[in-house]
Each structure stands twice: as C-alpha cells, then as structure tokens.
Amino acid sequence: MLIMIKPSADEAQVAAIKSFVEDLGLRAIESQIRKQLAIAAIGDQDVAPNGLIESLPGVEHVLPIHKPYKLASREFHPDNRVVSVRHIPIGGDAIQVIAGPCSVETPEQMLAAAAGAMTAGASLLRGGAFKPRTSPYSFQGMEEEGLKYLADAARPHGMPVVTELMDPRDIDLFFKYGVDVIQIGTRNMQNFRLLKEVGQLQVPVILKRGLSATIKEWLMAAEYIAAQGNLNIILAERGVRSFESAYRNMLDVSAIPYLKRETHLPVIVDPSHAGGAAWMVPALSLAAIAAGADGLMIECHPNPAQAWSDGEQALTPQELHALTRQVAAVAQASGRTYGQSLIDLPKAS
C-alpha cells in the first residue's frame, strides 16, 4: 500500500508512521508522488487492520498497489526514474550508450576499446571479466585481472565501468576495482540470492531479461532487488529465444513501450545479443530508440576478427561512431537528446 503523507506533516509524524509500519512487520520505503511524500508499506497487507494506518497523525489517505511488482510499478512511482551513474543520468531525456567488448582480454585491447568507445560517443565502458558461457570449455573471462584491466582502461577517460556479476562472493572485488554498474546477466535473471545481494547495495544494477522470460517474470526479478532497498535498477531487453534460427534472438521491441507504461525504471536495449551479427546492430539500435528506449548497450571491439568471444556481433569503433550519429538524429526526432555531445568529437577515420 501507499501511505500518502499530508504536506503539513512534520518529521516526527513521518518517523512515527514509518516506525508503526515496520512494527507491523512491513518494509517502509519513502517515495515522492507528484512532489508529495509517500511511504510504501511492502509485505503482508493483512497485518494492518482496516482504517488503523489512515487514523495516524500526518496520514492523508492510503492507496493500494495492485501490481504484483509493487516497487517497480508506476503505482509506486508515477514519474520516470533517473538512475545516476556518477554524473551520467540514465532514464532522463538524454540517450546514453554503453559500449565495449564482450570480454576483457589484454591491457592493450582494453585501452584501445576504451579510447575507441569514448571517441565514438559512448558514455560508459562495458567489458566482461567473468563470463557465463554455454560450453564449459569456452573462455570464461580474466576474472580479477580482467577487472583491473577494465578499470585501468576506463580511468583516463573518466568513463564509468559496467560489468557482469555472477557470484555474490565477488562483490568485494567489484568494490576494490571501482565497478560503477553491476550487470545481472540473462542466465542469472532469476538467481534470487544474487538479486537479494545486489539489492542490499546502493550500486546501479542493469538487469537483463531472461532467455524466455515474460515481462511479468522480469519485473518480479527487479522487485527482488527493489525489495531489499535498491531502486537503482535499469532494465535491459536483449532479445528472447524464439523458434526462428536465422538470427540469434528475437528483439522484443514491443516490450519497450509496454515497460515504459508499466514501470518507472529506465529501459535500455542490447542489440548485439539480439541480432548476434554486427550488420544487424544499427537497424535494431535505431528501432529501439524510436520505440522509446533510454539507451543502448553495444559490443564494440578494436579488432572484432581477433575477439576472444562474440566477435561476430561486435562493431568496430568506426562503425559505432557512425551509429551514434544516427542514434542522435532519431533521439532528436523524438524530442530527446544524445547523452554525449557529438559536435566536438573527432571524425571517424
């Protein structure tokens, strides 16, 4: 339920309301609803006798939250949420691009990838240090060494770092190397223990959609994170498994406007894993932005032909450079802006 607080309520009354809610065994989370303070009481609503909360000093009225994903729903937070990654807003009027290779390989590769991504117009640097692979014999990532390469490459450009967390035992390593955004990958979308662990952090989390997950299942996974107190969640559509074998996955463009109506959380799209081929990435990227996505996560490698994983779906920095200008044009046509100013960036060579 949402407990709407009277504008005239003082701090002591608000604290007493929260304390009362928590004494009932419910979780009390503050929110702003159209500039009015509200407290979301999350848990078994049957423990609150009818009319009791409404009678508390400072309470204006109580509203039910009908959606099963309470904190992720627009009933809880009607306005679009903006997740800030250092100085970069994700979910506002500016489109952001996250770019970098599928896997962290060598210091030289990451330095070139970071420079190429920044020059091409990306605002955040991605790279996989821990890699979940279908085959146990495939490259699994450089692990801690990879985190160091990633951080060292991003630092000179002031780019925030995005990388995937697979095991909660590695959280301390992520903090050690200054990871700015934790990615929960497709295969771990319903790893509820992992979701609870990142929910206890105040670190932005990119939650990728599962291979065959419904939107409800996806939002309920986000709810696991939010229920622990972390609302800095970014949803990432990356294509779902279908009967079609001509391309890697089916990008669910329809999910973008549906999510924008259903949830306040930012929505980004990973066109690289959807199409599985570099030549498909530009068209899928532009479709995603036209449909209302808040940003893109694109695989970019300084030399895709020599990539240790997923080179066939990675753009070169020059190709990313050309794409970001198209993205900026679509953003402008839809009344939005591109996150990084492209005017003064060097031209692609």
XYZ file of C-alpha atoms in Angstrom:
349
model
C 0.000 0.000 0.000
C 0.981 3.643 -0.449
C 0.574 5.878 2.569
C 0.178 9.444 1.341
C 1.593 11.938 3.827
C -0.071 15.272 4.482
C 2.013 18.253 3.269
C 1.686 19.678 6.783
C 3.143 16.570 8.484
C 6.353 17.154 10.437
C 9.442 14.913 10.662
C 8.320 13.367 13.951
C 4.988 12.306 12.468
C 6.676 10.808 9.392
C 9.116 8.914 11.605
C 6.232 7.630 13.753
C 4.346 6.402 10.668
C 7.419 4.534 9.394
C 8.027 3.046 12.824
C 4.389 1.896 13.036
C 4.616 0.251 9.594
C 7.842 -1.550 10.496
C 6.394 -2.731 13.829
C 3.706 -4.483 11.769
C 6.470 -6.429 10.033
C 6.207 -4.408 6.812
C 9.022 -2.633 4.984
C 8.657 1.171 4.838
C 10.157 2.873 1.772
C 9.823 6.597 1.077
C 8.907 7.950 -2.350
C 7.788 11.192 -3.947
C 4.407 11.013 -5.706
C 3.850 14.180 -7.724
C 6.018 16.097 -5.241
C 4.090 14.676 -2.273
C 5.808 12.416 0.243
C 4.530 8.841 0.349
C 5.553 5.744 2.268
C 5.233 2.371 0.581
C 4.368 -0.377 3.073
C 5.619 -3.606 1.498
C 4.723 -7.041 2.799
C 1.651 -8.941 4.001
C -1.070 -6.307 3.962
C -3.371 -8.424 6.174
C -1.337 -7.456 9.251
C -2.635 -3.878 9.003
C -6.199 -3.588 10.421
C -8.604 -1.620 8.227
C -8.557 2.091 8.950
C -5.748 1.916 11.506
C -2.996 3.456 9.367
C -5.386 6.080 7.996
C -6.007 7.274 11.570
C -2.343 8.010 12.285
C -1.403 11.717 12.624
C 0.113 13.013 9.378
C -1.586 10.452 7.099
C -3.727 11.930 4.313
C -5.001 8.671 2.803
C -3.906 5.142 1.867
C -3.832 3.723 -1.663
C -3.467 0.058 -2.621
C -0.755 -1.055 -5.067
C -2.458 -3.623 -7.281
C 0.532 -4.815 -9.306
C 2.462 -7.859 -8.028
C 5.686 -5.919 -8.634
C 4.961 -3.226 -6.056
C 8.106 -1.095 -6.076
C 8.781 -1.464 -9.801
C 5.302 -0.305 -10.781
C 4.192 3.169 -11.777
C 1.603 2.986 -8.999
C 4.501 3.330 -6.567
C 6.418 5.947 -8.586
C 4.408 7.600 -11.409
C 7.312 9.617 -12.818
C 10.211 8.224 -14.847
C 13.084 7.275 -12.571
C 16.527 8.581 -13.466
C 19.408 6.377 -12.326
C 22.594 8.389 -11.930
C 25.912 6.706 -12.681
C 28.376 9.227 -11.343
C 27.497 12.303 -13.414
C 25.605 10.392 -16.127
C 21.794 10.160 -15.966
C 20.115 7.054 -17.371
C 16.376 7.337 -17.835
C 16.047 11.054 -18.458
C 15.702 12.940 -21.729
C 19.240 12.061 -22.858
C 20.021 8.777 -24.633
C 23.113 7.034 -23.233
C 25.301 4.432 -24.945
C 27.286 1.783 -23.073
C 29.976 0.227 -25.259
C 32.926 -2.105 -25.041
C 33.995 -5.658 -25.834
C 32.201 -8.826 -24.807
C 35.293 -10.000 -22.927
C 38.212 -8.249 -21.294
C 41.288 -9.807 -22.924
C 44.501 -7.818 -22.502
C 45.508 -4.388 -21.149
C 46.246 -3.210 -24.709
C 42.889 -4.401 -26.016
C 41.015 -2.615 -23.226
C 42.960 0.632 -23.602
C 42.131 0.640 -27.325
C 38.496 -0.320 -26.628
C 38.028 2.482 -24.105
C 39.570 5.113 -26.363
C 37.505 3.884 -29.322
C 34.247 3.799 -27.352
C 34.770 7.302 -25.952
C 35.701 8.772 -29.335
C 32.678 7.091 -30.914
C 30.323 8.747 -28.448
C 29.774 6.178 -25.689
C 29.429 7.437 -22.122
C 30.041 4.196 -20.193
C 32.536 1.375 -20.745
C 31.472 -2.266 -20.588
C 33.537 -5.437 -20.579
C 33.151 -8.961 -19.245
C 35.692 -10.105 -16.657
C 33.559 -13.061 -15.513
C 31.907 -14.771 -18.469
C 28.998 -17.235 -18.291
C 29.381 -19.433 -21.367
C 27.207 -22.216 -22.739
C 30.211 -24.535 -23.051
C 32.447 -25.181 -20.034
C 35.373 -25.300 -22.462
C 34.864 -21.758 -23.784
C 36.818 -18.757 -22.490
C 35.426 -17.891 -19.034
C 36.995 -14.459 -18.589
C 40.098 -12.985 -16.935
C 38.272 -12.593 -13.595
C 40.098 -10.296 -11.103
C 42.846 -9.490 -13.607
C 40.131 -8.515 -16.079
C 38.532 -6.151 -13.565
C 41.892 -4.403 -13.208
C 42.347 -4.067 -16.982
C 38.810 -2.694 -17.282
C 39.249 -0.135 -14.503
C 42.681 0.956 -15.763
C 41.318 1.489 -19.278
C 38.272 3.488 -18.158
C 40.032 5.770 -15.690
C 41.912 8.077 -18.128
C 38.625 8.850 -19.927
C 36.526 9.278 -16.792
C 34.150 6.572 -18.036
C 32.038 4.629 -15.523
C 32.548 0.853 -15.648
C 29.816 -1.717 -16.320
C 30.499 -5.434 -15.835
C 28.636 -8.625 -15.008
C 28.441 -10.123 -11.530
C 27.827 -13.879 -11.384
C 28.619 -14.724 -7.758
C 27.896 -12.632 -4.634
C 31.281 -13.748 -3.267
C 32.893 -11.430 -5.851
C 31.160 -8.253 -4.641
C 34.189 -7.137 -2.617
C 36.350 -7.482 -5.753
C 33.929 -5.282 -7.656
C 34.227 -2.589 -4.995
C 38.016 -2.974 -4.933
C 38.239 -2.085 -8.633
C 35.555 0.606 -8.571
C 32.832 -1.027 -10.650
C 30.113 1.604 -11.133
C 27.274 -0.532 -12.530
C 26.659 -4.204 -11.761
C 25.143 -6.192 -14.599
C 22.974 -9.213 -13.841
C 23.088 -11.339 -16.960
C 20.362 -13.221 -18.751
C 21.175 -16.574 -17.171
C 21.027 -15.073 -13.667
C 17.809 -13.073 -14.027
C 16.088 -15.432 -11.587
C 19.088 -16.134 -9.365
C 17.161 -14.811 -6.387
C 20.015 -15.000 -3.900
C 22.175 -12.896 -6.211
C 19.315 -10.419 -6.721
C 18.878 -10.052 -2.971
C 22.598 -9.432 -2.508
C 22.771 -6.608 -5.062
C 19.523 -5.267 -3.631
C 21.366 -4.565 -0.402
C 23.854 -2.349 -2.242
C 23.211 1.186 -3.441
C 25.003 0.480 -6.718
C 23.127 0.823 -10.041
C 22.127 -2.569 -11.435
C 21.441 -3.496 -15.055
C 19.015 -6.417 -15.042
C 18.939 -8.274 -18.346
C 15.832 -10.137 -19.438
C 15.983 -13.929 -19.244
C 16.204 -16.049 -22.378
C 12.498 -16.914 -22.295
C 11.223 -14.673 -19.506
C 7.857 -12.972 -19.637
C 7.713 -9.282 -18.784
C 5.984 -10.131 -15.502
C 8.779 -12.554 -14.551
C 11.358 -9.919 -15.474
C 9.688 -7.223 -13.363
C 9.283 -9.623 -10.455
C 13.035 -10.243 -10.655
C 13.541 -6.466 -10.464
C 11.226 -6.475 -7.452
C 13.628 -8.801 -5.621
C 16.299 -6.105 -5.942
C 13.958 -3.242 -5.070
C 12.501 -5.040 -2.045
C 15.967 -5.019 -0.454
C 16.103 -1.220 -0.771
C 17.992 -0.683 -4.054
C 15.810 1.128 -6.597
C 18.731 1.985 -8.897
C 17.616 -0.608 -11.441
C 17.974 -0.422 -15.227
C 16.095 -2.991 -17.306
C 17.896 -4.341 -20.387
C 15.987 -6.011 -23.233
C 18.397 -8.269 -25.141
C 16.123 -10.443 -27.217
C 14.247 -13.591 -26.288
C 14.524 -17.144 -27.556
C 12.061 -17.990 -30.331
C 11.560 -20.666 -32.985
C 13.475 -18.563 -35.539
C 17.039 -19.668 -36.304
C 18.023 -17.008 -38.870
C 19.366 -14.740 -36.135
C 20.499 -15.186 -32.554
C 17.470 -13.900 -30.609
C 14.242 -12.023 -31.292
C 14.468 -8.403 -30.125
C 11.158 -7.668 -28.408
C 10.648 -4.061 -29.494
C 7.063 -4.227 -28.214
C 8.410 -4.668 -24.692
C 9.901 -1.159 -24.704
C 6.697 0.938 -24.834
C 4.919 -1.613 -22.622
C 7.604 -1.306 -19.948
C 7.644 2.482 -20.226
C 3.943 2.441 -19.353
C 4.127 -0.290 -16.708
C 7.240 0.691 -14.740
C 9.161 3.810 -13.765
C 12.518 2.057 -14.242
C 14.805 3.039 -17.154
C 14.837 0.654 -20.125
C 17.863 0.070 -22.349
C 18.402 -2.362 -25.226
C 21.274 -4.691 -26.111
C 21.050 -5.064 -29.915
C 24.307 -7.046 -30.107
C 22.966 -10.110 -28.317
C 19.591 -9.804 -30.029
C 20.805 -9.998 -33.620
C 24.063 -11.823 -32.984
C 25.615 -10.180 -36.049
C 27.295 -6.788 -36.357
C 25.399 -5.857 -39.525
C 22.068 -6.064 -37.640
C 23.112 -3.826 -34.749
C 22.464 -0.403 -36.390
C 18.902 -1.214 -37.506
C 17.985 -2.762 -34.146
C 19.538 0.174 -32.274
C 17.549 2.756 -34.199
C 14.330 0.757 -33.784
C 14.923 0.594 -30.030
C 15.446 4.340 -29.691
C 12.415 5.080 -31.878
C 10.344 2.795 -29.611
C 11.367 4.805 -26.528
C 14.436 3.071 -25.080
C 16.567 5.173 -22.726
C 19.859 3.856 -24.042
C 21.830 1.105 -25.729
C 24.428 -1.452 -24.670
C 26.570 -2.230 -27.719
C 29.519 -4.565 -28.125
C 32.494 -2.769 -29.651
C 35.962 -4.240 -30.144
C 39.106 -2.632 -31.643
C 39.545 -5.718 -33.820
C 36.401 -7.929 -33.874
C 38.070 -10.561 -36.077
C 40.506 -11.295 -33.229
C 37.995 -11.117 -30.356
C 38.145 -13.989 -27.890
C 34.328 -14.160 -27.726
C 31.360 -12.897 -29.761
C 33.478 -11.068 -32.335
C 30.828 -11.621 -34.998
C 28.401 -9.265 -33.235
C 30.888 -6.536 -32.256
C 31.173 -3.206 -34.066
C 34.484 -1.525 -34.743
C 34.940 1.918 -33.137
C 34.448 3.461 -36.585
C 31.144 1.635 -37.056
C 29.998 2.684 -33.575
C 30.983 6.265 -34.387
C 28.715 6.259 -37.448
C 25.864 4.657 -35.483
C 25.893 7.127 -32.597
C 25.260 9.957 -35.056
C 22.229 8.119 -36.395
C 21.058 7.480 -32.846
C 21.420 11.184 -32.056
C 19.248 12.039 -35.075
C 16.496 9.617 -34.006
C 16.691 10.933 -30.445
C 16.274 14.489 -31.690
C 13.325 13.496 -33.872
C 11.609 12.021 -30.803
C 12.161 15.144 -28.704
C 15.169 13.828 -26.802
C 18.913 14.406 -26.887
C 22.030 12.280 -27.137
C 23.908 11.884 -23.865
C 27.374 12.883 -25.033
C 27.819 15.915 -27.218
C 28.843 14.692 -30.661
C 29.674 18.078 -32.123
C 33.274 18.279 -30.941
C 34.130 14.588 -31.217
C 36.810 13.641 -33.735
C 35.565 12.268 -37.016
C 35.890 8.546 -37.557
C 38.971 7.584 -39.511
